[in-house]
Tab-separated table of C-alpha atoms in Angstrom:
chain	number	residue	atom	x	y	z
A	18	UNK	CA	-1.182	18.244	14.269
A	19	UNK	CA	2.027	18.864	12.765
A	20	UNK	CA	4.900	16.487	13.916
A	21	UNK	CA	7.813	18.701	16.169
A	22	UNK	CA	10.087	15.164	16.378
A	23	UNK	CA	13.474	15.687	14.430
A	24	UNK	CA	14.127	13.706	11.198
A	25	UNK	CA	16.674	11.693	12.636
A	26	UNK	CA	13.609	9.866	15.117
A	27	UNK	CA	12.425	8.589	12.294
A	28	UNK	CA	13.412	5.036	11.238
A	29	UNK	CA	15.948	4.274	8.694
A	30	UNK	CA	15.585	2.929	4.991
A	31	UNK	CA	17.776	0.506	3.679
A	32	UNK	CA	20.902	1.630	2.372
A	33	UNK	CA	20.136	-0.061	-0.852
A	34	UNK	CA	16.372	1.011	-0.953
A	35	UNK	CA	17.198	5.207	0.212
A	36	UNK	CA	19.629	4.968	-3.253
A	37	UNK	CA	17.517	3.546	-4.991
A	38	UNK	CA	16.131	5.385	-8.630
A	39	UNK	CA	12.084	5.605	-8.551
A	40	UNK	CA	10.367	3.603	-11.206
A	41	UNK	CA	9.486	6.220	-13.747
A	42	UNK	CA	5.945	5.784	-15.761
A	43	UNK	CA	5.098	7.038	-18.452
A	44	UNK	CA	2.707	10.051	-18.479
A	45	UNK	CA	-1.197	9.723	-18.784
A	46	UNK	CA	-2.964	11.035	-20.977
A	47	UNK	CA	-4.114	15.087	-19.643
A	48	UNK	CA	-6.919	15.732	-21.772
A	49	UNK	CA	-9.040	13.370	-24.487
A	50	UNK	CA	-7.187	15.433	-27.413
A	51	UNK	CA	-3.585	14.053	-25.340
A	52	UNK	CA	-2.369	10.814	-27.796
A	53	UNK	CA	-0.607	8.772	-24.534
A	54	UNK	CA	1.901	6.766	-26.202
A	55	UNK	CA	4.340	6.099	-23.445
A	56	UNK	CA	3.241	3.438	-21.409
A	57	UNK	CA	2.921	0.377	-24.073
A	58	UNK	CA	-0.918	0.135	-22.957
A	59	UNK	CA	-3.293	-1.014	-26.229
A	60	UNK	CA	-4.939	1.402	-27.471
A	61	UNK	CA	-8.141	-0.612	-28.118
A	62	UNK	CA	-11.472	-0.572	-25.311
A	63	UNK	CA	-11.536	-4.404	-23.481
A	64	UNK	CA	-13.341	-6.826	-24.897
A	65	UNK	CA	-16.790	-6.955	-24.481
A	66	UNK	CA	-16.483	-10.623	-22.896
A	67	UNK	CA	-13.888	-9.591	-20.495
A	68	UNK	CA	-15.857	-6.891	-19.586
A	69	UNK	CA	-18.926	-9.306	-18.961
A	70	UNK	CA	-17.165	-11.455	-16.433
A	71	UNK	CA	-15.295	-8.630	-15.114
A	72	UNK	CA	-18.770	-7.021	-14.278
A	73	UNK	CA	-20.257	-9.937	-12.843
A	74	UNK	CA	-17.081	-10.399	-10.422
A	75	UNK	CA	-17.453	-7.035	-9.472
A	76	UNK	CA	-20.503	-7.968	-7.054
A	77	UNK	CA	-18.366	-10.434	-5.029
A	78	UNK	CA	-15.553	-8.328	-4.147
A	79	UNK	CA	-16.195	-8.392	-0.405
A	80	UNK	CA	-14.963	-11.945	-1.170
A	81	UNK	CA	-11.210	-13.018	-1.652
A	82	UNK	CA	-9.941	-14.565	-4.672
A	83	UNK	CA	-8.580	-17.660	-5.193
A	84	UNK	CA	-4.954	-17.662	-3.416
A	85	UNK	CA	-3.454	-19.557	-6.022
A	86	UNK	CA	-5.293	-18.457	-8.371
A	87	UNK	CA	-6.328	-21.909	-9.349
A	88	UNK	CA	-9.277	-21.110	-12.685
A	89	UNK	CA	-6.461	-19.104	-14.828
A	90	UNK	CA	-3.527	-21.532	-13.701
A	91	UNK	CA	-5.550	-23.969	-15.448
A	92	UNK	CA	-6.516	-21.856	-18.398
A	93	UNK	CA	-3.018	-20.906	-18.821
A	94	UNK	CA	-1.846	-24.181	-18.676
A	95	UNK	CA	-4.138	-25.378	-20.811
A	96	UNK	CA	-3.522	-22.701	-23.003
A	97	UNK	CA	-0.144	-23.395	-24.003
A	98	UNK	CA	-0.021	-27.491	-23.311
A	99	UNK	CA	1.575	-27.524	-19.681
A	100	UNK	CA	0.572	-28.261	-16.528
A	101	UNK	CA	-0.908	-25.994	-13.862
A	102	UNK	CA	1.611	-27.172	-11.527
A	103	UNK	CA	3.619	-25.491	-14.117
A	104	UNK	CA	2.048	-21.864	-14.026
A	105	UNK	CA	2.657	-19.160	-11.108
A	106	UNK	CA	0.511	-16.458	-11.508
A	107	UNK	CA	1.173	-12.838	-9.797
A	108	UNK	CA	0.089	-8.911	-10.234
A	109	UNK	CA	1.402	-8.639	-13.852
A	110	UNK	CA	5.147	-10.112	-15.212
A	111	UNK	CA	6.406	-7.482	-12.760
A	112	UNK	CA	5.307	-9.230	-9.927
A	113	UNK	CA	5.994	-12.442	-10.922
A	114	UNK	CA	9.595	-11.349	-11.914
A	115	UNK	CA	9.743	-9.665	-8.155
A	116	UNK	CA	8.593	-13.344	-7.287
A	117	UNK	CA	10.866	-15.248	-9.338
A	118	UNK	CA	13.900	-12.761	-7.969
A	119	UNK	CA	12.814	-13.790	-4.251
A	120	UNK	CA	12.748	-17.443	-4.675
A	121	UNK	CA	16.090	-17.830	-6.104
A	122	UNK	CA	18.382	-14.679	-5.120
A	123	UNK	CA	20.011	-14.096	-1.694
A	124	UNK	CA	21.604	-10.922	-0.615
A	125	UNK	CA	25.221	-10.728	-2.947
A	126	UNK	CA	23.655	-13.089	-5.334
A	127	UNK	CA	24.023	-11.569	-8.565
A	128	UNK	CA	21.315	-11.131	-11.909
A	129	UNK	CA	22.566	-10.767	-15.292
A	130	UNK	CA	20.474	-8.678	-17.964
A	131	UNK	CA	20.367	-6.562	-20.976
A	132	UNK	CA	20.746	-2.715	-20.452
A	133	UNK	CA	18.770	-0.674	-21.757
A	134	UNK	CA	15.483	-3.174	-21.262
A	135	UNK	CA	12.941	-2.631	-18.938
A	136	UNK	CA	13.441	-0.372	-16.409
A	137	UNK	CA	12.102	-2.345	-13.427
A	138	UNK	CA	15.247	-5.081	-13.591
A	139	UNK	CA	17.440	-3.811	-11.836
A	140	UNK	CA	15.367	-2.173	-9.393
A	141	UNK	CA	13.270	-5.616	-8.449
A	142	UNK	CA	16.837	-7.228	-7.882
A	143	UNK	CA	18.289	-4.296	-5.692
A	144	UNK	CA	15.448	-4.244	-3.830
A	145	UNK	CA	15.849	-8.081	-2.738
A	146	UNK	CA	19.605	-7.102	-1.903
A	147	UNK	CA	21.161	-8.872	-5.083
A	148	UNK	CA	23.590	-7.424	-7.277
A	149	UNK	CA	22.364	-6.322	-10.884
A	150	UNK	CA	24.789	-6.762	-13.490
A	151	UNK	CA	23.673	-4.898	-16.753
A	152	UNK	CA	25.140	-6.064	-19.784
A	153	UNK	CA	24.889	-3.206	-22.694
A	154	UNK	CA	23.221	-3.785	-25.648
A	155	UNK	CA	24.890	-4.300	-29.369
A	156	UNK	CA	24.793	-1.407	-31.910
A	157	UNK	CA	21.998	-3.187	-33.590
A	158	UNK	CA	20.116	-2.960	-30.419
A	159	UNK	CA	19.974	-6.980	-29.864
A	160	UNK	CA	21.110	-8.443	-26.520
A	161	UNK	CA	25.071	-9.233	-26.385
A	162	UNK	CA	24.052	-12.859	-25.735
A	163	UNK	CA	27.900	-13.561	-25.998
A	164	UNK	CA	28.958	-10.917	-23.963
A	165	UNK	CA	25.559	-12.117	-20.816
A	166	UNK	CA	26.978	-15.485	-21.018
A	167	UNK	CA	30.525	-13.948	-20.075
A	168	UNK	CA	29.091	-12.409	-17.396
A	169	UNK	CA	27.863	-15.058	-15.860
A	170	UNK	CA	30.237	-15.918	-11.994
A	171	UNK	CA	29.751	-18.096	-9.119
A	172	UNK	CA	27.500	-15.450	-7.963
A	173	UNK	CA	24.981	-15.511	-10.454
A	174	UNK	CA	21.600	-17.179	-9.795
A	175	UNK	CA	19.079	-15.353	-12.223
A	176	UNK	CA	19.675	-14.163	-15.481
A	177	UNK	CA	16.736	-12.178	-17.483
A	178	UNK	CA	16.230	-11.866	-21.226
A	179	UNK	CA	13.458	-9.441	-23.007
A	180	UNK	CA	12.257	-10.523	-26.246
A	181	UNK	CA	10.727	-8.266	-27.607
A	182	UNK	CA	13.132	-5.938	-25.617
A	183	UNK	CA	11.364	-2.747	-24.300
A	184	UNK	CA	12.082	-0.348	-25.142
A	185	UNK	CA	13.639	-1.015	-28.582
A	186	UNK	CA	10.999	-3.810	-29.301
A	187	UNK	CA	14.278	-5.974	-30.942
A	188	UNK	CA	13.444	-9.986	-30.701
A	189	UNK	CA	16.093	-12.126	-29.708
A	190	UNK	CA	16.958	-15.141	-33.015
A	191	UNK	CA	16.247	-18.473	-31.790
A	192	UNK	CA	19.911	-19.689	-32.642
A	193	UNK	CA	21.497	-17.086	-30.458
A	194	UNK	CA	19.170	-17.740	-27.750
A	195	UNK	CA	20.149	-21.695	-28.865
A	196	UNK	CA	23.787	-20.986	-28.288
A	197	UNK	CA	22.932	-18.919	-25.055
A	198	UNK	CA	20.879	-21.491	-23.216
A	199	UNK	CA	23.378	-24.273	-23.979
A	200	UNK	CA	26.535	-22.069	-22.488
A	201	UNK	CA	24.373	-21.056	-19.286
A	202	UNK	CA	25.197	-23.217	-16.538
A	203	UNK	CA	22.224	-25.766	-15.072
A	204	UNK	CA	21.947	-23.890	-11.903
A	205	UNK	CA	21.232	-20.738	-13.495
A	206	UNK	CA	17.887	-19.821	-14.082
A	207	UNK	CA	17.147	-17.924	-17.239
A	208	UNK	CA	14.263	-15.910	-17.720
A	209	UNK	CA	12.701	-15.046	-21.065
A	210	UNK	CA	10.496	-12.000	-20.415
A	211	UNK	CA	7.913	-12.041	-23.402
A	212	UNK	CA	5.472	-9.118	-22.302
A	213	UNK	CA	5.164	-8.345	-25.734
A	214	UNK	CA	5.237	-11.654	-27.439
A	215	UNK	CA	1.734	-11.675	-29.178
A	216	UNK	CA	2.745	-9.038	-31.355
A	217	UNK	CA	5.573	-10.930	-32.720
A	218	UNK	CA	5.279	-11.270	-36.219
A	219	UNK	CA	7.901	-13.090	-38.649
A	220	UNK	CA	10.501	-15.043	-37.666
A	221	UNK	CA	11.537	-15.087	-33.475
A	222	UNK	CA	11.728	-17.530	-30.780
A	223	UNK	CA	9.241	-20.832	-29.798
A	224	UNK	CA	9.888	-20.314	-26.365
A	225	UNK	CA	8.008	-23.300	-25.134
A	226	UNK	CA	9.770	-25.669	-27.389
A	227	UNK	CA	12.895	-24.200	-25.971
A	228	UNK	CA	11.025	-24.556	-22.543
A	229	UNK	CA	10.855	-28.160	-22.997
A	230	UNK	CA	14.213	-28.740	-23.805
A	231	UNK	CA	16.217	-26.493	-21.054
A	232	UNK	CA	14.728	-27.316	-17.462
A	233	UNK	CA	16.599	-23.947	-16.351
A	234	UNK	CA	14.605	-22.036	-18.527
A	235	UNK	CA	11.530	-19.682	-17.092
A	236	UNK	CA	8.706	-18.273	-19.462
A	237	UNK	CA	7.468	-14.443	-17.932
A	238	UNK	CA	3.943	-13.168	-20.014
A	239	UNK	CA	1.916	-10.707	-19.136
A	240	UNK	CA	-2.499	-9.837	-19.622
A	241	UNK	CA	-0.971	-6.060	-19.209
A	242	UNK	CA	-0.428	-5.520	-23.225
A	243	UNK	CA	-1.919	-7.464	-26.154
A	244	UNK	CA	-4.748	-8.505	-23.926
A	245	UNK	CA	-5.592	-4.624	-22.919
A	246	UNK	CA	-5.666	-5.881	-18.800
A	247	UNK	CA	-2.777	-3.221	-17.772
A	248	UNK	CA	-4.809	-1.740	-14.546
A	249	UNK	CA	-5.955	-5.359	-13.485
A	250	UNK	CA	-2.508	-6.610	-13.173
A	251	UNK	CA	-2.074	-9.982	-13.943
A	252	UNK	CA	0.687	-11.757	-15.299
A	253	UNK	CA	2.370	-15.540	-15.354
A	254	UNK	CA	5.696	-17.535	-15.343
A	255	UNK	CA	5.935	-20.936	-17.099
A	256	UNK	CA	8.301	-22.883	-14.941
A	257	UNK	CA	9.535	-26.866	-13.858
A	258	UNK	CA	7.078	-27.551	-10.932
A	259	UNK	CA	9.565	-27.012	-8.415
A	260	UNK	CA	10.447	-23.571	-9.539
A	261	UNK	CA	6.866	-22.630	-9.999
A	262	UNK	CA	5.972	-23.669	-6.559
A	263	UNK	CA	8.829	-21.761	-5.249
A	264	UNK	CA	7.200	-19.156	-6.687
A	265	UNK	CA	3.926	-18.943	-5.875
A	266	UNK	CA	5.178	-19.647	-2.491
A	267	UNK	CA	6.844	-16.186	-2.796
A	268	UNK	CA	3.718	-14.407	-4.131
A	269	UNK	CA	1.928	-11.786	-1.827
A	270	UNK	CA	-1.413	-13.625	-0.667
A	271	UNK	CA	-4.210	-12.775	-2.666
A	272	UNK	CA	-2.629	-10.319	-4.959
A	273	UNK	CA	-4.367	-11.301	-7.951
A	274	UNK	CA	-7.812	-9.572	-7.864
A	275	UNK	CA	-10.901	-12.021	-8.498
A	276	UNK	CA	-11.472	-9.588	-11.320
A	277	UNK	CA	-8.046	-10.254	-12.533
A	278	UNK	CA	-8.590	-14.405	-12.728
A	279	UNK	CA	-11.711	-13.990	-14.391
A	280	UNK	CA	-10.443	-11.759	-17.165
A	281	UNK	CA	-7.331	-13.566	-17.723
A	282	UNK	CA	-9.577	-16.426	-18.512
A	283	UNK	CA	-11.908	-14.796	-20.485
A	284	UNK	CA	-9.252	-13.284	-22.745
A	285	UNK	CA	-7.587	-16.349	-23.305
A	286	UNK	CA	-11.105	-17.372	-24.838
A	287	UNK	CA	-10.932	-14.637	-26.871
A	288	UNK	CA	-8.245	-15.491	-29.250
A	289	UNK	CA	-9.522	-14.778	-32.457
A	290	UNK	CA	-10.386	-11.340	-31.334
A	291	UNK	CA	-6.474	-10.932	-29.967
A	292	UNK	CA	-4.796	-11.823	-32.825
A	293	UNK	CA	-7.033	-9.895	-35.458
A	294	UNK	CA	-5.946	-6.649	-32.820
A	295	UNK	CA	-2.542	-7.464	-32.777
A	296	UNK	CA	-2.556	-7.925	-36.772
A	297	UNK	CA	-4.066	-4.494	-36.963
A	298	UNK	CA	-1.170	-3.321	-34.330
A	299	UNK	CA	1.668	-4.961	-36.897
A	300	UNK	CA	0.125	-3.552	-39.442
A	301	UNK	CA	0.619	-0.006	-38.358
A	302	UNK	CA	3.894	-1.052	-36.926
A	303	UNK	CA	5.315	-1.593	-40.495
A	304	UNK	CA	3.834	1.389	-41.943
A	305	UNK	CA	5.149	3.748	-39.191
A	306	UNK	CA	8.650	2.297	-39.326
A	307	UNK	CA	8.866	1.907	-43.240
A	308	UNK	CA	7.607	5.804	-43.366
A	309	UNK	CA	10.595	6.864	-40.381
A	310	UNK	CA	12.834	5.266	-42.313
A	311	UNK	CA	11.725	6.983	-45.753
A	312	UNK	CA	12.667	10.396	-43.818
A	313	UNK	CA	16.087	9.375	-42.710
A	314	UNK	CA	15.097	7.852	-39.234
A	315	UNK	CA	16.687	5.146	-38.112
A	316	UNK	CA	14.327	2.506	-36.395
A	317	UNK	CA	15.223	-0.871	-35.410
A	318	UNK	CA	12.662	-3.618	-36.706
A	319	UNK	CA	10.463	-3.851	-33.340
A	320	UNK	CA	8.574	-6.796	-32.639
A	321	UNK	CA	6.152	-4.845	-29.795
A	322	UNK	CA	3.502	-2.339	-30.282
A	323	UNK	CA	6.122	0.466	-29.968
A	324	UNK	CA	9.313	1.580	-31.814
A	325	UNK	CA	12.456	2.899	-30.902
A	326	UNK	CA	14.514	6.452	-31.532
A	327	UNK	CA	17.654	6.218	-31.040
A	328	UNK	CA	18.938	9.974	-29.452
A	329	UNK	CA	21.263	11.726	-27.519
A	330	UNK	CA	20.092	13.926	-24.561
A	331	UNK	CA	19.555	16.894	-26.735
A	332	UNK	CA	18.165	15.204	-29.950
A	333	UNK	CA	15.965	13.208	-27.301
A	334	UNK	CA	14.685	16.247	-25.696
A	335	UNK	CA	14.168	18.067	-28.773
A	336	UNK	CA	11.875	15.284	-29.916
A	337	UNK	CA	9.723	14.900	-26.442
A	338	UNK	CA	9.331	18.718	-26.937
A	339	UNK	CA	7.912	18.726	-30.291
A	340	UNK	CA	5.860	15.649	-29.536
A	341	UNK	CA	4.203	17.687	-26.522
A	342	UNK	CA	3.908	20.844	-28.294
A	343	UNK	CA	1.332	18.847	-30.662
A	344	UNK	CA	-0.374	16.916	-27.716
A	345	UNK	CA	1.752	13.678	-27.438
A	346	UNK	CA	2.849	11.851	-24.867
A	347	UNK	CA	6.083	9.690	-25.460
A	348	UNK	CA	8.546	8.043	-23.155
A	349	UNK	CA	12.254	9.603	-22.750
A	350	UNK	CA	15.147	7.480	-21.326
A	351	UNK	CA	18.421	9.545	-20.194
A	352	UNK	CA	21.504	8.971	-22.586
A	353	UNK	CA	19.402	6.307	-24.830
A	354	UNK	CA	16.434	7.616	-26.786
A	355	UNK	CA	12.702	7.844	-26.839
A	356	UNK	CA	10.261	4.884	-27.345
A	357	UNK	CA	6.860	5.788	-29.031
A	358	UNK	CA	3.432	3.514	-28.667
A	359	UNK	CA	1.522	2.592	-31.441
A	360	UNK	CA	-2.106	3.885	-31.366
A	361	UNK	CA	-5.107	3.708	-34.589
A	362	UNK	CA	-3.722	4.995	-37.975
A	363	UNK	CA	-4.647	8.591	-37.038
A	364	UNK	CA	-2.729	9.039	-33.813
A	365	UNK	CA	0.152	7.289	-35.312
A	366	UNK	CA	-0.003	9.924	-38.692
A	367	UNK	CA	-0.151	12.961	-35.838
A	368	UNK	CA	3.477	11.723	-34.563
A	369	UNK	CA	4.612	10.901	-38.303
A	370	UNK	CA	3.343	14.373	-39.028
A	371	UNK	CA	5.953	15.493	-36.393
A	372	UNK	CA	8.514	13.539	-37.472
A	373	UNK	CA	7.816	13.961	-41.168
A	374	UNK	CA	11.261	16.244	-41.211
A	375	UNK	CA	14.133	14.734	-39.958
A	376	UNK	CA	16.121	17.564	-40.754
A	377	UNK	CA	14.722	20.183	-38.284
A	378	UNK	CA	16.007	18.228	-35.351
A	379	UNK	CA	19.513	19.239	-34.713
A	380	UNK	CA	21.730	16.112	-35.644
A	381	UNK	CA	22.865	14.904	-32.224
């Protein structure tokens, strides 16, 4: 029966949640020809021994999980030499960032970031009723550190660094991030969002020796990428106890899926098989980029399993267009530029092939 109340019966949104821009994902894939390269998600099938465990948790999921997700605190932990009093674990880095912004921010509070990096930042924080203050990004794509540490008022409680940013896939240098963390005041929390970490190759950032020496910094990883767990949703923070507590204090109650523990902790079994997959994805990475750049593109060196175009609104367009036309799927962002996923050599060769002439896109 069709509703004959006026609009104005119905209740009110927030003023700051009615304004606010919808999180935009990247398309999925519309056929098995379709290369979908704009949501970051590995290209490769699970591992077999994730799927194992994830099969066998299938048959108890008339049971909840563990609330605190005790088994992959401890992995984690384990994993990188903390404790599990340490680890607070959530539905992807998302959540846990949506946690972290919770525990620390009240309404007016204010959260310092890069801009552009990922989308959901200042979303998350207008959502809790804080104030996002985007800092924009040097020419070279790295995070102003400089000009974030500037920014910093009274006001501020959180501030959030990407490295590997997404979407240009830039890592932040461990002596700018060393200058950073020792101009941030105490009370500030800084987090280091690492989603893409494990496909940093060369020289970046050992976060958890940084970790250990700044008790106001805050460690964000994800399952969702290198470990192929992006529609399980689990993800981490490394924090102080306190902080971490604070955290998973915050955390919707059972919102990590029993399927979602046991996979995490398979796949952090699994790390031989990770790291010869990411190799494989850096590989590719540096062929891709080196052959962009041998056709007059210019890409920034990412660190992720994606790379960056630099465009204007027309050049961008132009370039989603003629990706479509031959089946693929990348990810546009107004006024920036278009991010591409890496994918096996032969979906990565169909985008070069597009590419292969920088000359027929207009310059813009």
């Amino acid at each position: 029966m069709t509703s004959t109340l006026p609009e104005t019966a119905a209740p009110g949104l927030r003023a700051a949640v009615a304004n606010l821009p919808a999180y935009v994902a990247g398309k999925s894939a519309e056929s098995e020809l379709t290369a979908a390269l704009a949501s970051n998600e590995s290209h490769f099938a699970p591992l077999p021994s994730v799927v194992e465990v994830v099969t066998a948790e299938a048959g108890r999921i008339h049971r909840y999980p563990s609330m605190g997700a005790v088994d992959a605190r401890e992995a984690i932990a384990r994993h990188h030499g903390v404790s599990p009093e340490e680890i607070a674990a959530g539905p992807g880095s998302s959540g846990v960032l949506q946690q972290i912004i919770t525990a620390v921010c009240d309404a007016g509070d204010e959260v310092v970031f890069a801009w552009r990096s990922f989308e959901a930042y200042p979303i998350l924080v207008t959502v809790a009723g804080a104030a996002p203050v985007p800092v924009p990004l040097l020419d070279n794509e790295q995070h102003d550190l400089p000009a974030m540490a500037a920014a910093i008022t009274d006001r501020t409680r959180l501030v959030i660094l990407c490295s590997p940013n997404n979407p240009t896939g830039v890592s932040i240098d461990a002596g700018a991030l060393e200058d950073f963390l020792q101009s941030v005041p105490s009370r500030v929390l800084v987090v280091l969002d690492e989603a893409y970490i494990e496909y940093q190759r060369g020289p970046g950032v050992d976060s958890l020796e940084f970790y250990r020496r700044y008790p106001n910094l805050c460690i964000l990883r994800t399952f969702s990428k290198a470990y192929g767990l992006a529609g399980l949703r689990i993800g981490y923070a490394i924090a102080r106890p306190s902080v971490a507590d604070g955290l998973r204090r915050t955390a919707i109650p059972f919102g990590v899926s029993r399927m979602a523990q046991a996979a995490a902790v398979a796949s952090l079994a699994a790390g031989d098989e990770l790291r010869a997959r990411t190799g494989a994805v850096a590989q590719e990475r540096t062929r891709v980029i080196a052959a962009l750049r041998s056709v007059g593109w210019d890409v920034p060196d990412s660190q992720a399993n994606f790379y960056w175009l630099r465009a204007s609104d027309g050049l961008r367009e132009q370039l989603l267009a003629a990706l479509a036309d031959a089946d693929i799927l990348a990810r546009g962002y107004a006024g920036d530029g278009v991010r591409v996923t890496l994918a096996d050599r032969e979906t990565n060769d169909r985008v070069l092939a597009v590419l292969a002439d920088r000359g027929r896109f207009a310059a813009q």
